[in-house]
XYZ file of N, CA and C in Angstrom:
360
model
N 67.484 -113.205 134.195
C 68.064 -114.383 133.420
C 68.128 -113.961 131.969
N 69.011 -114.594 131.223
C 69.115 -114.357 129.753
C 69.190 -115.640 129.115
N 68.445 -115.712 128.024
C 68.350 -116.904 127.117
C 68.869 -116.528 125.813
N 69.807 -117.256 125.096
C 70.341 -116.884 123.840
C 70.294 -117.990 122.821
N 69.961 -117.716 121.575
C 70.155 -118.551 120.407
C 70.743 -117.899 119.273
N 71.454 -118.622 118.402
C 72.106 -117.981 117.267
C 71.616 -118.566 115.980
N 71.737 -117.760 115.041
C 71.438 -118.207 113.542
C 72.542 -117.909 112.708
N 72.573 -118.660 111.625
C 73.613 -118.389 110.683
C 73.015 -118.122 109.384
N 73.610 -117.135 108.513
C 73.088 -116.978 107.223
C 74.229 -116.416 106.425
N 74.144 -116.631 105.143
C 75.084 -116.097 104.060
C 74.196 -115.136 103.243
N 74.822 -113.960 102.854
C 74.153 -112.963 102.272
C 75.128 -112.052 101.558
N 74.651 -111.433 100.519
C 75.450 -110.399 99.688
C 75.008 -108.965 100.021
N 75.919 -108.031 99.755
C 75.497 -106.567 99.900
C 76.555 -105.828 99.158
N 76.114 -104.584 98.975
C 77.152 -103.551 98.420
C 76.949 -102.403 99.379
N 77.994 -101.666 99.518
C 78.059 -100.390 100.406
C 78.595 -99.168 99.453
N 77.623 -98.564 98.684
C 77.919 -97.557 97.958
C 78.596 -96.395 98.576
N 78.452 -96.100 99.742
C 78.994 -94.966 100.402
C 80.648 -95.074 100.383
N 81.200 -96.180 99.932
C 82.630 -96.267 99.846
C 83.201 -95.800 98.537
N 82.350 -95.628 97.640
C 82.762 -95.021 96.365
C 83.293 -95.948 95.319
N 83.198 -95.665 93.996
C 83.436 -96.521 92.933
C 84.952 -96.916 93.220
N 85.142 -98.189 92.712
C 86.490 -98.763 92.875
C 86.778 -99.439 94.154
N 86.240 -99.097 95.098
C 86.395 -99.597 96.553
C 85.846 -101.079 96.655
N 86.481 -102.118 97.158
C 85.944 -103.366 97.139
C 84.568 -103.526 97.900
N 84.402 -102.616 98.801
C 82.988 -102.642 99.594
C 81.833 -102.151 98.684
N 82.199 -101.308 97.798
C 81.215 -100.711 96.822
C 80.731 -101.808 95.926
N 81.415 -102.694 95.664
C 81.045 -103.827 94.633
C 80.146 -104.927 95.555
N 79.328 -105.655 94.739
C 78.653 -106.656 95.360
C 79.436 -107.674 95.959
N 79.392 -108.111 97.203
C 80.149 -109.115 97.827
C 79.420 -109.640 98.818
N 79.811 -110.844 99.321
C 79.192 -111.620 100.362
C 79.858 -112.048 101.683
N 79.102 -112.358 102.795
C 79.715 -112.691 104.009
C 78.939 -113.837 104.552
N 79.606 -114.549 105.365
C 78.835 -115.574 106.275
C 78.671 -114.677 107.727
N 77.368 -114.598 108.053
C 76.923 -113.871 109.128
C 76.600 -114.989 110.304
N 76.719 -114.433 111.526
C 76.059 -115.132 112.720
C 75.445 -114.131 113.564
N 74.196 -114.341 113.926
C 73.498 -113.485 114.671
C 73.050 -114.026 115.970
N 73.248 -113.370 117.135
C 73.044 -113.867 118.512
C 71.858 -113.005 119.029
N 70.862 -113.725 119.345
C 69.653 -113.010 119.901
C 69.419 -113.415 121.264
N 69.262 -112.455 122.165
C 69.125 -112.729 123.621
C 67.754 -112.137 124.109
N 67.077 -112.982 124.947
C 65.816 -112.748 125.632
C 66.216 -112.543 127.075
N 65.673 -111.704 127.858
C 65.716 -111.449 129.243
C 64.477 -111.584 129.880
N 64.414 -112.116 131.079
C 63.257 -112.174 131.888
C 63.252 -113.219 133.077
N 62.256 -113.266 133.681
C 62.170 -114.235 134.726
C 61.598 -115.603 134.224
N 61.949 -116.789 134.631
C 61.325 -117.976 134.211
C 59.787 -118.099 134.488
N 58.969 -118.724 133.671
C 57.492 -118.761 134.007
C 57.277 -120.035 134.838
N 56.101 -120.358 134.892
C 55.660 -121.498 135.680
C 56.320 -122.880 135.213
N 56.765 -122.836 133.922
C 57.462 -124.072 133.403
C 58.862 -124.007 133.639
N 59.421 -122.907 134.142
C 60.833 -122.749 134.517
C 61.680 -122.240 133.175
N 60.835 -121.509 132.302
C 61.476 -121.029 131.042
C 61.062 -119.592 130.797
N 62.153 -118.866 130.270
C 61.791 -117.557 129.657
C 60.871 -117.757 128.366
N 61.386 -118.651 127.545
C 60.617 -119.135 126.356
C 61.236 -120.452 126.046
N 60.379 -121.316 125.596
C 60.837 -122.663 125.201
C 61.758 -122.503 123.917
N 62.890 -123.285 123.837
C 63.866 -123.068 122.801
C 63.156 -123.542 121.406
N 62.188 -124.279 121.292
C 61.503 -124.776 120.057
C 60.653 -123.511 119.533
N 60.086 -122.820 120.256
C 59.356 -121.707 119.878
C 60.256 -120.528 119.487
N 61.366 -120.400 120.295
C 62.328 -119.318 120.044
C 62.991 -119.620 118.669
N 63.410 -120.937 118.438
C 63.992 -121.201 117.226
C 63.110 -121.053 116.082
N 61.820 -121.365 116.180
C 60.871 -121.255 115.029
C 60.770 -119.813 114.582
N 60.749 -118.920 115.572
C 60.767 -117.414 115.146
C 62.048 -116.920 114.609
N 63.203 -117.426 115.074
C 64.505 -117.103 114.434
C 64.615 -117.714 113.078
N 64.159 -118.853 112.778
C 64.220 -119.580 111.442
C 63.468 -118.909 110.415
N 62.251 -118.294 110.812
C 61.596 -117.449 109.794
C 62.415 -116.278 109.384
N 63.213 -115.590 110.401
C 63.895 -114.489 109.948
C 65.038 -114.961 109.260
N 65.768 -116.009 109.578
C 66.956 -116.474 108.910
C 66.645 -116.743 107.443
N 65.420 -117.383 107.138
C 65.045 -117.582 105.755
C 64.897 -116.372 104.843
N 64.493 -115.257 105.563
C 64.421 -114.033 104.809
C 65.783 -113.373 104.561
N 66.794 -113.773 105.123
C 68.175 -113.267 105.061
C 69.055 -114.112 104.201
N 68.967 -115.436 104.347
C 69.857 -116.388 103.933
C 69.943 -116.448 102.281
N 71.003 -116.284 101.713
C 71.256 -116.256 100.274
C 70.418 -115.259 99.612
N 70.335 -113.954 100.154
C 69.742 -112.934 99.681
C 70.610 -111.740 99.576
N 70.174 -110.786 98.868
C 70.803 -109.419 98.551
C 70.322 -108.460 99.616
N 71.120 -108.287 100.637
C 70.590 -107.497 101.806
C 70.215 -106.001 101.249
N 70.685 -105.568 100.291
C 70.199 -104.130 99.825
C 68.841 -104.149 99.343
N 68.277 -105.462 98.959
C 66.819 -105.543 98.556
C 65.884 -105.795 99.580
N 66.276 -105.918 100.875
C 65.362 -106.186 101.900
C 64.620 -104.941 102.334
N 63.435 -104.854 102.208
C 62.608 -103.647 102.630
C 62.876 -103.252 104.052
N 63.190 -102.026 104.274
C 63.307 -101.614 105.571
C 64.645 -101.543 106.210
N 65.582 -102.265 105.532
C 66.834 -102.513 105.999
C 67.760 -101.307 105.801
N 67.566 -100.544 104.639
C 68.425 -99.469 104.450
C 69.756 -99.999 103.987
N 70.794 -99.121 104.248
C 72.182 -99.517 103.979
C 72.498 -100.703 104.847
N 72.921 -101.848 104.183
C 73.236 -103.089 104.977
C 74.431 -103.283 105.742
N 74.637 -102.364 106.701
C 75.766 -102.372 107.587
C 75.382 -103.299 108.660
N 76.418 -103.618 109.530
C 76.060 -104.429 110.817
C 75.281 -103.631 111.662
N 75.430 -102.342 111.824
C 74.514 -101.585 112.684
C 73.045 -101.720 112.268
N 72.906 -101.433 110.899
C 71.399 -101.489 110.474
C 70.893 -102.898 110.423
N 71.685 -103.892 110.254
C 71.072 -105.223 110.403
C 70.634 -105.434 111.916
N 71.465 -105.076 112.893
C 70.930 -105.201 114.234
C 69.565 -104.404 114.526
N 69.587 -103.321 114.085
C 68.320 -102.482 114.191
C 67.170 -103.057 113.548
N 67.367 -103.520 112.234
C 66.228 -104.128 111.401
C 65.821 -105.407 112.084
N 66.694 -106.190 112.508
C 66.356 -107.545 113.106
C 65.558 -107.168 114.477
N 66.027 -106.189 115.184
C 65.311 -105.907 116.536
C 63.785 -105.596 116.148
N 63.595 -104.767 115.170
C 62.222 -104.298 114.851
C 61.433 -105.491 114.343
N 62.011 -106.358 113.437
C 61.345 -107.483 112.915
C 61.015 -108.536 114.033
N 61.775 -108.542 115.061
C 61.541 -109.677 116.027
C 60.881 -109.275 117.308
N 60.731 -107.908 117.582
C 60.129 -107.458 118.855
C 58.758 -107.864 119.064
N 57.911 -107.925 117.858
C 56.553 -108.411 118.015
C 56.321 -109.732 118.511
N 57.206 -110.736 118.087
C 57.088 -112.072 118.485
C 57.995 -112.556 119.819
N 58.920 -111.529 119.944
C 59.942 -111.858 121.025
C 59.963 -110.579 121.998
N 58.880 -110.226 122.642
C 58.840 -109.056 123.427
C 59.992 -108.950 124.562
N 60.490 -110.103 124.873
C 61.528 -110.220 125.820
C 62.906 -109.916 125.354
N 63.081 -109.556 124.007
C 64.370 -109.412 123.445
C 65.129 -108.315 124.230
N 66.430 -108.495 124.445
C 67.140 -107.624 125.103
C 68.545 -107.294 124.544
N 68.899 -108.029 123.535
C 70.131 -107.772 122.783
C 70.087 -108.562 121.398
N 70.880 -108.032 120.415
C 71.106 -108.618 119.120
C 72.530 -108.300 118.816
N 73.339 -109.338 118.600
C 74.720 -109.098 118.088
C 74.835 -109.837 116.840
N 75.295 -109.086 115.768
C 75.598 -109.671 114.418
C 77.005 -109.718 114.249
N 77.487 -110.869 113.826
C 78.902 -111.036 113.682
C 79.232 -111.359 112.236
N 80.482 -111.023 111.759
C 81.268 -111.343 110.480
C 82.457 -112.017 111.075
N 82.380 -113.237 111.461
C 83.459 -113.945 112.143
C 84.854 -113.929 111.382
N 84.651 -114.121 109.901
C 85.816 -114.198 109.099
C 86.652 -112.901 109.209
N 86.030 -111.754 109.345
C 86.648 -110.439 109.552
C 86.926 -110.097 110.962
N 86.477 -110.795 111.968
C 86.582 -110.468 113.390
C 85.748 -109.119 113.677
N 84.602 -108.987 113.171
C 83.711 -107.825 113.292
C 82.319 -108.259 113.834
N 81.965 -107.379 114.628
C 80.450 -107.632 115.251
C 79.984 -106.172 115.532
N 78.470 -106.139 115.845
C 77.786 -105.074 116.364
C 76.901 -105.638 117.317
N 76.776 -105.089 118.447
C 75.972 -105.483 119.518
C 74.934 -104.262 119.741
N 73.633 -104.601 119.794
C 72.475 -103.576 120.086
C 71.797 -104.175 121.232
N 71.520 -103.363 122.159
C 70.986 -103.589 123.429
C 69.823 -102.543 123.847
N 69.409 -101.815 122.803
C 68.395 -100.780 123.116
C 67.103 -101.010 122.644
N 66.320 -100.079 122.654
C 64.822 -100.081 122.119
C 64.853 -99.520 120.604
N 64.097 -100.152 119.794
C 63.906 -99.630 118.482
C 63.160 -98.212 118.520
N 63.573 -97.466 117.576
C 62.841 -96.098 117.519
C 61.552 -96.241 116.760
């Protein structure tokens, strides 16, 4: 079975690899949506994890991202969708060992990245 919750956050970043003059190289912001999925068998209570506990873990992560400069978040590296997925996985796996997927969306641009692997 799979259990999923989503969080929303707004954040800014810049992507220097695009070079001077490119819009992505300047500081700009996006509204992000992240979908986190847990996998496993229901426990004796019929749950993989209760939604209240799941939500509390995700809210702590959301607060670290929301209205912040992603380039300044330690360990994130270049704040691409791919690196956001990897960083979130590493940050969450300690409290959510059942994590099986993270997908980060920039809905206004029709973009997303899905990560279903293990952190290195």
